[in-house]
Amino acid sequence: MSAFDALMEHQSTTEALSSIAERLGWDQETVMPRGATEQRADEMAAIEAVLHERRADPRVGEWLDLAAGEAEDDEDRRMLELIGRDYRRATRIPARLAAELARATSLAQGIWAEARGNDDVGAFLPSLAEILMLKREEAGHLADSSAGAGALYDALLDDYEPGARADDISRLFDAMRPRLVRLRDDVMGAARQPETLRGHFPQETQLRLARQCATAFGYDWSRGRLDMAVHPFSSGRWQDSRITTRVVETDPFNCLYSTMHEVGHSSYELGIDSDYAFTILGRGVSLGVHESQSRIYENQIGRSRAFTGWLFERMSDAFNGLSVADADAFYGAVNRVSPGYIRTEADEVQYNLHVMMRFDLERDLIAGKIEPEHLEEAWNARFLADFGVAVNKPSNGVLQDVHWAVGLFGYFPTYALGNVYAGCLHQAMRAALPDLDTALSEGDASPAVEWLREQVQRHGALLPARELIEAASGMEVGPEPLLAYLEEKFGGIYGL
Amino acid sequence: MSAFDALMEHQSTTEALSSIAERLGWDQETVMPRGATEQRADEMAAIEAVLHERRADPRVGEWLDLAAGEAEDDEDRRMLELIGRDYRRATRIPARLAAELARATSLAQGIWAEARGNDDVGAFLPSLAEILMLKREEAGHLADSSAGAGALYDALLDDYEPGARADDISRLFDAMRPRLVRLRDDVMGAARQPETLRGHFPQETQLRLARQCATAFGYDWSRGRLDMAVHPFSSGRWQDSRITTRVVETDPFNCLYSTMHEVGHSSYELGIDSDYAFTILGRGVSLGVHESQSRIYENQIGRSRAFTGWLFERMSDAFNGLSVADADAFYGAVNRVSPGYIRTEADEVQYNLHVMMRFDLERDLIAGKIEPEHLEEAWNARFLADFGVAVNKPSNGVLQDVHWAVGLFGYFPTYALGNVYAGCLHQAMRAALPDLDTALSEGDASPAVEWLREQVQRHGALLPARELIEAASGMEVGPEPLLAYLEEKFGGIYGL
């Protein structure tokens, strides 16, 4: 067997174990008995340790050296590049640290959920401090020692958005922030304000509508399912990518748009060329690209005037009438910009401001400029400054997101990057599909889904993120398409 | 680190992966999207290959040699014995064969379910032939080449009931069969016949009652859950052992007694000393002992006059009255002996006759005396001879059980062994707990559960099966207690 083939066979089992670990994570957040927390933490630690051993296996290093001359095409070369990347990361991180991180984050997830339920920041602080210490240690192993002060954070960011650098992202965010703040001010001060959708919306009906929306986006139910979770997520790849949602009976948009968002993530994984299953190409290439799919499904398509026209009819039928008079008012209610604490419930105008705030806070945590015990204070101060509102309780503030509890430092900025990518893709997609709104107004998102599958999803990890988005959209990645889309859309709704 | 400690650390990860593989199996049979079958087969093959590599790791052989002198007590020695046993089995089975078996059985499970649904034996035959070929190859690697004609089957049996031999089981079954046949004839010919419970019993109410029954048996809901499955099973250990059931809306006993049965299995795993978690002692010692727990929960306790008295009241309330007049008639209906095709629905009198038939058929399959294409014919002929009824369709005959589809040859006889063990345990338990019926009549099985936990469950795999049952019951294992219990119980119900 050639070194290349031996390496691919080894990688295939690694991919299978990685898929299994992801499935265990789904189990933990949806169906696992609550008394199994410690055992599951040990199980996750064990499988992560085995994965780490496999990625750092000295034979992988040898195979990589030998296989370089055996690669026959771009796919082969890209697989070697990505396996080499994982190998370098894995050999730099001690197995002991990987296992400790897996165990600590598995345990912290339950502690975070309870702390959030009790609005008790103190109960979560020891976990946060431990995870932060472990992540800084990890970053220290990964970072280029000759790099500057931001090297630790960049090393973590690279795990989610390969090749990205925090300084570049800072510049991008700095360019976006003034126009977003201005748009928000204009919108908040506008004379014309959309109505809110009011009423009581039973859980079962919401879930039925959520399924209809997922179907409208072509979600393949034979390869997925919908469950409830505290913090909605999608999980899995290839033949099995599941989505989750949550229900607030006074606000059906929470459930419906969470669902469309997760359908975007799952569709990316399900849309990857099936030849890439059990290879390192069989995954979304970066979290930014992943988020571009979830956000374009949720926002540019799901919150469009055309699609909401269809949704208005479905919801009017399902709930025997709505508090808003017509499809235009409904479109306003869907896109209403109002003060709010929760990132995942934020409108398109303010969402990126949430992300920018977390990005700055977590950079400071990693740099040691904020200690965990001062994080709540720093959060609340920044929130007041950026959003003009005082946080009323930790579950609406520093405890709202699971990310830090599960060690996801460097993850938040990919949300805003995803929006920027989605802006580029949406502009190109509209140019390619001039009649898209006709289909959307009939609850049929398939032209958009097919365009995205063809241009983005099927490629898996074949092309680097920025290259993929530029090839798909035919433009250089930048904030302008997103900002122009937002200004036009909200200018229209608010009569600016 | 000592060789002993190094071995235990290695084993701990192996146990974690094994627990994960079991959880994946649960996922596949309860919640997995149907389109994920092939992917899951590859995932199962991958994790089984990794487990096989770990069990057959040459370092395990070295550690075992070195650790023999380091064992400090009976627990240590038993752990080395069991790990050595797994090591010998694993080193004899090629990794290629283990992976092929995992993949073939994972795929065959879906094919079996579809064939069963369509009553299409032909659709299942290619899978059966492949699995049979692989299992015979496995047995060939495991069997002592100097042993006689039954060596292949004994090698498979040993995986489920360590130390048992088919010839001994044959003798045991031969001793039981005439008395069971006579009892069945007497019962079927008796002038007094119990009524059947008739009516329509909605699924939701059945599931609510199933939960009440599980609670009456002390099932720990914080470490388990109840789901639906085609063929009920229990899955998992330590902090997470889940049960499944099925619902037939004309026959609530199917759901309720499946549930009690699986609660017995799960309680065994949950009842093991928590110090044994992630060690090789942290498991049921044999399938026969496992089945002794499920059967004593289901039958000797669950179908007792005392417990059914409580259940009669609960069911009368839940279904607004029943077709049977009183608790005595209900007790008769629960224990009614009638012709039937399905093993899992069989009464206590006929159940072992089902098992004995499968035992003989699968020995003939392994010995090559029956080819897969003649299995249905052989099944139907034997069923007619043993039960006096012609099989009317394959789903009531050769396709009714999942076992052969998932490679479980040598598994069936452990069901009847479990009944024999349960007979011994029940006799000893009744002597130790003279007031047990008082608690059972109030829906409280805790005295029985506590006795079983103390005498059997907490020990995990510390003692070999027969030794454990003999220590717990204070008697030599034999069929007499079971047969005497059956003759007394059914003699009473049928006025013999």
PDB file of C-alpha atoms in Angstrom, chain B residues 117-295:
ATOM      1  CA  GLY B 117     -41.864  -5.630   7.820  1.00  0.00           C
ATOM      2  CA  ASN B 118     -42.430  -7.124   4.351  1.00  0.00           C
ATOM      3  CA  ASP B 119     -42.501 -10.781   5.487  1.00  0.00           C
ATOM      4  CA  ASP B 120     -39.791 -11.384   2.914  1.00  0.00           C
ATOM      5  CA  VAL B 121     -37.334 -14.049   4.078  1.00  0.00           C
ATOM      6  CA  GLY B 122     -35.513 -13.978   0.738  1.00  0.00           C
ATOM      7  CA  ALA B 123     -34.494 -10.362   1.244  1.00  0.00           C
ATOM      8  CA  PHE B 124     -32.717 -11.317   4.470  1.00  0.00           C
ATOM      9  CA  LEU B 125     -31.008 -14.535   3.302  1.00  0.00           C
ATOM     10  CA  PRO B 126     -27.901 -12.966   1.691  1.00  0.00           C
ATOM     11  CA  SER B 127     -27.206 -11.065   4.928  1.00  0.00           C
ATOM     12  CA  LEU B 128     -27.753 -14.173   7.027  1.00  0.00           C
ATOM     13  CA  ALA B 129     -25.447 -16.238   4.823  1.00  0.00           C
ATOM     14  CA  GLU B 130     -22.725 -13.584   5.030  1.00  0.00           C
ATOM     15  CA  ILE B 131     -22.982 -13.246   8.801  1.00  0.00           C
ATOM     16  CA  LEU B 132     -23.053 -17.007   9.284  1.00  0.00           C
ATOM     17  CA  MET B 133     -19.900 -17.337   7.186  1.00  0.00           C
ATOM     18  CA  LEU B 134     -18.169 -14.618   9.207  1.00  0.00           C
ATOM     19  CA  LYS B 135     -19.289 -16.104  12.549  1.00  0.00           C
ATOM     20  CA  ARG B 136     -18.076 -19.573  11.565  1.00  0.00           C
ATOM     21  CA  GLU B 137     -14.758 -18.027  10.602  1.00  0.00           C
ATOM     22  CA  GLU B 138     -14.656 -16.258  13.966  1.00  0.00           C
ATOM     23  CA  ALA B 139     -15.482 -19.479  15.806  1.00  0.00           C
ATOM     24  CA  GLY B 140     -12.748 -21.285  13.878  1.00  0.00           C
ATOM     25  CA  HIS B 141     -10.202 -18.778  15.157  1.00  0.00           C
ATOM     26  CA  LEU B 142     -11.469 -19.071  18.728  1.00  0.00           C
ATOM     27  CA  ALA B 143     -12.092 -22.795  19.045  1.00  0.00           C
ATOM     28  CA  ASP B 144      -9.586 -25.226  20.468  1.00  0.00           C
ATOM     29  CA  SER B 145      -8.586 -27.204  17.375  1.00  0.00           C
ATOM     30  CA  SER B 146      -8.296 -30.430  19.373  1.00  0.00           C
ATOM     31  CA  ALA B 147     -11.908 -30.189  20.566  1.00  0.00           C
ATOM     32  CA  GLY B 148     -14.787 -32.146  19.081  1.00  0.00           C
ATOM     33  CA  ALA B 149     -17.556 -31.371  16.647  1.00  0.00           C
ATOM     34  CA  GLY B 150     -19.313 -28.885  18.903  1.00  0.00           C
ATOM     35  CA  ALA B 151     -16.229 -26.738  19.351  1.00  0.00           C
ATOM     36  CA  LEU B 152     -17.313 -24.017  16.924  1.00  0.00           C
ATOM     37  CA  TYR B 153     -20.606 -23.401  18.694  1.00  0.00           C
ATOM     38  CA  ASP B 154     -19.008 -23.612  22.148  1.00  0.00           C
ATOM     39  CA  ALA B 155     -16.518 -20.950  21.122  1.00  0.00           C
ATOM     40  CA  LEU B 156     -19.381 -18.587  20.266  1.00  0.00           C
ATOM     41  CA  LEU B 157     -21.412 -19.493  23.350  1.00  0.00           C
ATOM     42  CA  ASP B 158     -18.412 -18.713  25.531  1.00  0.00           C
ATOM     43  CA  ASP B 159     -18.608 -15.074  24.477  1.00  0.00           C
ATOM     44  CA  TYR B 160     -22.006 -14.706  26.150  1.00  0.00           C
ATOM     45  CA  GLU B 161     -21.843 -17.285  28.939  1.00  0.00           C
ATOM     46  CA  PRO B 162     -18.179 -17.742  29.806  1.00  0.00           C
ATOM     47  CA  GLY B 163     -17.367 -21.335  30.731  1.00  0.00           C
ATOM     48  CA  ALA B 164     -20.670 -22.815  29.531  1.00  0.00           C
ATOM     49  CA  ARG B 165     -20.701 -25.742  27.076  1.00  0.00           C
ATOM     50  CA  ALA B 166     -23.460 -26.652  24.644  1.00  0.00           C
ATOM     51  CA  ASP B 167     -23.466 -30.329  25.645  1.00  0.00           C
ATOM     52  CA  ASP B 168     -24.146 -29.419  29.288  1.00  0.00           C
ATOM     53  CA  ILE B 169     -26.889 -27.047  28.228  1.00  0.00           C
ATOM     54  CA  SER B 170     -28.397 -29.780  26.065  1.00  0.00           C
ATOM     55  CA  ARG B 171     -28.550 -32.063  29.067  1.00  0.00           C
ATOM     56  CA  LEU B 172     -30.120 -29.330  31.182  1.00  0.00           C
ATOM     57  CA  PHE B 173     -32.706 -28.582  28.504  1.00  0.00           C
ATOM     58  CA  ASP B 174     -33.433 -32.283  28.029  1.00  0.00           C
ATOM     59  CA  ALA B 175     -34.174 -32.566  31.739  1.00  0.00           C
ATOM     60  CA  MET B 176     -36.554 -29.590  31.620  1.00  0.00           C
ATOM     61  CA  ARG B 177     -38.401 -30.212  28.380  1.00  0.00           C
ATOM     62  CA  PRO B 178     -40.650 -33.138  29.438  1.00  0.00           C
ATOM     63  CA  ARG B 179     -41.919 -31.364  32.553  1.00  0.00           C
ATOM     64  CA  LEU B 180     -42.545 -28.146  30.618  1.00  0.00           C
ATOM     65  CA  VAL B 181     -44.366 -30.020  27.860  1.00  0.00           C
ATOM     66  CA  ARG B 182     -46.455 -31.891  30.437  1.00  0.00           C
ATOM     67  CA  LEU B 183     -47.280 -28.675  32.268  1.00  0.00           C
ATOM     68  CA  ARG B 184     -48.257 -27.018  29.033  1.00  0.00           C
ATOM     69  CA  ASP B 185     -50.499 -29.932  28.053  1.00  0.00           C
ATOM     70  CA  ASP B 186     -52.143 -29.934  31.486  1.00  0.00           C
ATOM     71  CA  VAL B 187     -52.677 -26.203  31.372  1.00  0.00           C
ATOM     72  CA  MET B 188     -54.024 -26.164  27.816  1.00  0.00           C
ATOM     73  CA  GLY B 189     -56.399 -29.016  28.647  1.00  0.00           C
ATOM     74  CA  ALA B 190     -57.599 -27.629  31.958  1.00  0.00           C
ATOM     75  CA  ALA B 191     -61.318 -27.047  32.430  1.00  0.00           C
ATOM     76  CA  ARG B 192     -60.694 -23.686  34.099  1.00  0.00           C
ATOM     77  CA  GLN B 193     -59.244 -21.191  31.578  1.00  0.00           C
ATOM     78  CA  PRO B 194     -58.438 -17.580  32.513  1.00  0.00           C
ATOM     79  CA  GLU B 195     -60.067 -14.765  30.616  1.00  0.00           C
ATOM     80  CA  THR B 196     -58.154 -12.559  28.163  1.00  0.00           C
ATOM     81  CA  LEU B 197     -57.898  -8.849  28.763  1.00  0.00           C
ATOM     82  CA  ARG B 198     -59.817  -7.194  25.919  1.00  0.00           C
ATOM     83  CA  GLY B 199     -60.065  -3.598  24.839  1.00  0.00           C
ATOM     84  CA  HIS B 200     -58.232  -0.724  23.219  1.00  0.00           C
ATOM     85  CA  PHE B 201     -55.411   0.720  25.274  1.00  0.00           C
ATOM     86  CA  PRO B 202     -54.047   4.054  23.967  1.00  0.00           C
ATOM     87  CA  GLN B 203     -50.294   4.330  23.563  1.00  0.00           C
ATOM     88  CA  GLU B 204     -49.817   7.356  25.791  1.00  0.00           C
ATOM     89  CA  THR B 205     -51.597   5.701  28.706  1.00  0.00           C
ATOM     90  CA  GLN B 206     -49.593   2.511  28.278  1.00  0.00           C
ATOM     91  CA  LEU B 207     -46.363   4.476  28.326  1.00  0.00           C
ATOM     92  CA  ARG B 208     -47.449   6.329  31.458  1.00  0.00           C
ATOM     93  CA  LEU B 209     -48.191   3.009  33.180  1.00  0.00           C
ATOM     94  CA  ALA B 210     -44.878   1.596  31.937  1.00  0.00           C
ATOM     95  CA  ARG B 211     -43.129   4.491  33.652  1.00  0.00           C
ATOM     96  CA  GLN B 212     -45.082   3.796  36.868  1.00  0.00           C
ATOM     97  CA  CYS B 213     -44.029   0.147  36.756  1.00  0.00           C
ATOM     98  CA  ALA B 214     -40.390   1.078  36.188  1.00  0.00           C
ATOM     99  CA  THR B 215     -40.623   3.447  39.143  1.00  0.00           C
ATOM    100  CA  ALA B 216     -42.176   0.677  41.287  1.00  0.00           C
ATOM    101  CA  PHE B 217     -39.033  -1.344  40.541  1.00  0.00           C
ATOM    102  CA  GLY B 218     -36.844   1.566  41.601  1.00  0.00           C
ATOM    103  CA  TYR B 219     -35.595   2.431  38.101  1.00  0.00           C
ATOM    104  CA  ASP B 220     -33.433   5.540  38.479  1.00  0.00           C
ATOM    105  CA  TRP B 221     -34.797   8.052  35.958  1.00  0.00           C
ATOM    106  CA  SER B 222     -31.867  10.398  36.568  1.00  0.00           C
ATOM    107  CA  ARG B 223     -29.655   7.716  35.046  1.00  0.00           C
ATOM    108  CA  GLY B 224     -31.990   6.352  32.388  1.00  0.00           C
ATOM    109  CA  ARG B 225     -34.837   7.009  29.990  1.00  0.00           C
ATOM    110  CA  LEU B 226     -37.580   5.143  28.147  1.00  0.00           C
ATOM    111  CA  ASP B 227     -37.915   5.150  24.359  1.00  0.00           C
ATOM    112  CA  MET B 228     -39.647   3.082  21.698  1.00  0.00           C
ATOM    113  CA  ALA B 229     -37.911   0.369  19.662  1.00  0.00           C
ATOM    114  CA  VAL B 230     -39.026  -2.403  17.313  1.00  0.00           C
ATOM    115  CA  HIS B 231     -37.384  -4.984  19.547  1.00  0.00           C
ATOM    116  CA  PRO B 232     -37.105  -3.692  23.121  1.00  0.00           C
ATOM    117  CA  PHE B 233     -33.623  -3.662  24.632  1.00  0.00           C
ATOM    118  CA  SER B 234     -31.647  -1.961  27.359  1.00  0.00           C
ATOM    119  CA  SER B 235     -28.395  -0.160  26.725  1.00  0.00           C
ATOM    120  CA  GLY B 236     -25.618   1.339  28.784  1.00  0.00           C
ATOM    121  CA  ARG B 237     -24.003   1.164  32.159  1.00  0.00           C
ATOM    122  CA  TRP B 238     -22.983   2.971  35.341  1.00  0.00           C
ATOM    123  CA  GLN B 239     -24.640   6.405  35.151  1.00  0.00           C
ATOM    124  CA  ASP B 240     -26.564   5.905  31.916  1.00  0.00           C
ATOM    125  CA  SER B 241     -28.586   2.778  31.253  1.00  0.00           C
ATOM    126  CA  ARG B 242     -31.603   3.324  29.022  1.00  0.00           C
ATOM    127  CA  ILE B 243     -34.588   1.105  28.372  1.00  0.00           C
ATOM    128  CA  THR B 244     -36.896   0.766  25.391  1.00  0.00           C
ATOM    129  CA  THR B 245     -40.330  -0.712  24.919  1.00  0.00           C
ATOM    130  CA  ARG B 246     -42.974  -1.159  22.256  1.00  0.00           C
ATOM    131  CA  VAL B 247     -46.721  -0.624  22.266  1.00  0.00           C
ATOM    132  CA  VAL B 248     -49.516  -2.809  20.893  1.00  0.00           C
ATOM    133  CA  GLU B 249     -52.756  -0.974  21.520  1.00  0.00           C
ATOM    134  CA  THR B 250     -54.780  -4.181  21.932  1.00  0.00           C
ATOM    135  CA  ASP B 251     -52.343  -5.758  24.390  1.00  0.00           C
ATOM    136  CA  PRO B 252     -50.987  -3.543  27.162  1.00  0.00           C
ATOM    137  CA  PHE B 253     -49.060  -6.430  28.752  1.00  0.00           C
ATOM    138  CA  ASN B 254     -46.642  -6.386  25.816  1.00  0.00           C
ATOM    139  CA  CYS B 255     -45.501  -2.865  26.701  1.00  0.00           C
ATOM    140  CA  LEU B 256     -45.659  -3.221  30.479  1.00  0.00           C
ATOM    141  CA  TYR B 257     -43.815  -6.520  30.790  1.00  0.00           C
ATOM    142  CA  SER B 258     -41.213  -5.569  28.163  1.00  0.00           C
ATOM    143  CA  THR B 259     -40.573  -2.532  30.296  1.00  0.00           C
ATOM    144  CA  MET B 260     -40.203  -4.510  33.538  1.00  0.00           C
ATOM    145  CA  HIS B 261     -37.900  -6.934  31.725  1.00  0.00           C
ATOM    146  CA  GLU B 262     -35.628  -4.168  30.466  1.00  0.00           C
ATOM    147  CA  VAL B 263     -35.723  -2.460  33.859  1.00  0.00           C
ATOM    148  CA  GLY B 264     -34.264  -5.700  35.226  1.00  0.00           C
ATOM    149  CA  HIS B 265     -31.369  -5.532  32.761  1.00  0.00           C
ATOM    150  CA  SER B 266     -30.754  -1.838  33.328  1.00  0.00           C
ATOM    151  CA  SER B 267     -30.987  -2.159  37.092  1.00  0.00           C
ATOM    152  CA  TYR B 268     -28.226  -4.745  37.001  1.00  0.00           C
ATOM    153  CA  GLU B 269     -25.893  -2.326  35.192  1.00  0.00           C
ATOM    154  CA  LEU B 270     -26.951   0.636  37.351  1.00  0.00           C
ATOM    155  CA  GLY B 271     -26.622  -1.498  40.501  1.00  0.00           C
ATOM    156  CA  ILE B 272     -22.975  -2.409  39.982  1.00  0.00           C
ATOM    157  CA  ASP B 273     -20.619  -0.953  42.590  1.00  0.00           C
ATOM    158  CA  SER B 274     -19.722   2.523  41.275  1.00  0.00           C
ATOM    159  CA  ASP B 275     -16.059   1.812  42.060  1.00  0.00           C
ATOM    160  CA  TYR B 276     -16.125  -0.603  39.140  1.00  0.00           C
ATOM    161  CA  ALA B 277     -17.046   2.090  36.566  1.00  0.00           C
ATOM    162  CA  PHE B 278     -14.565   2.172  33.661  1.00  0.00           C
ATOM    163  CA  THR B 279     -13.081  -1.177  34.776  1.00  0.00           C
ATOM    164  CA  ILE B 280     -13.688  -4.612  33.345  1.00  0.00           C
ATOM    165  CA  LEU B 281     -15.556  -5.535  36.549  1.00  0.00           C
ATOM    166  CA  GLY B 282     -18.145  -2.864  35.747  1.00  0.00           C
ATOM    167  CA  ARG B 283     -20.413  -5.071  33.656  1.00  0.00           C
ATOM    168  CA  GLY B 284     -22.860  -7.924  34.043  1.00  0.00           C
ATOM    169  CA  VAL B 285     -20.817 -11.108  34.311  1.00  0.00           C
ATOM    170  CA  SER B 286     -22.742 -13.160  31.739  1.00  0.00           C
ATOM    171  CA  LEU B 287     -25.890 -12.944  29.689  1.00  0.00           C
ATOM    172  CA  GLY B 288     -27.424 -15.755  31.735  1.00  0.00           C
ATOM    173  CA  VAL B 289     -27.027 -13.720  34.908  1.00  0.00           C
ATOM    174  CA  HIS B 290     -28.280 -10.645  33.068  1.00  0.00           C
ATOM    175  CA  GLU B 291     -31.355 -12.529  31.985  1.00  0.00           C
ATOM    176  CA  SER B 292     -31.882 -13.838  35.514  1.00  0.00           C
ATOM    177  CA  GLN B 293     -32.371 -10.237  36.599  1.00  0.00           C
ATOM    178  CA  SER B 294     -34.681  -9.242  33.745  1.00  0.00           C
ATOM    179  CA  ARG B 295     -36.771 -12.409  34.140  1.00  0.00           C
TER     180      ARG B 295
END
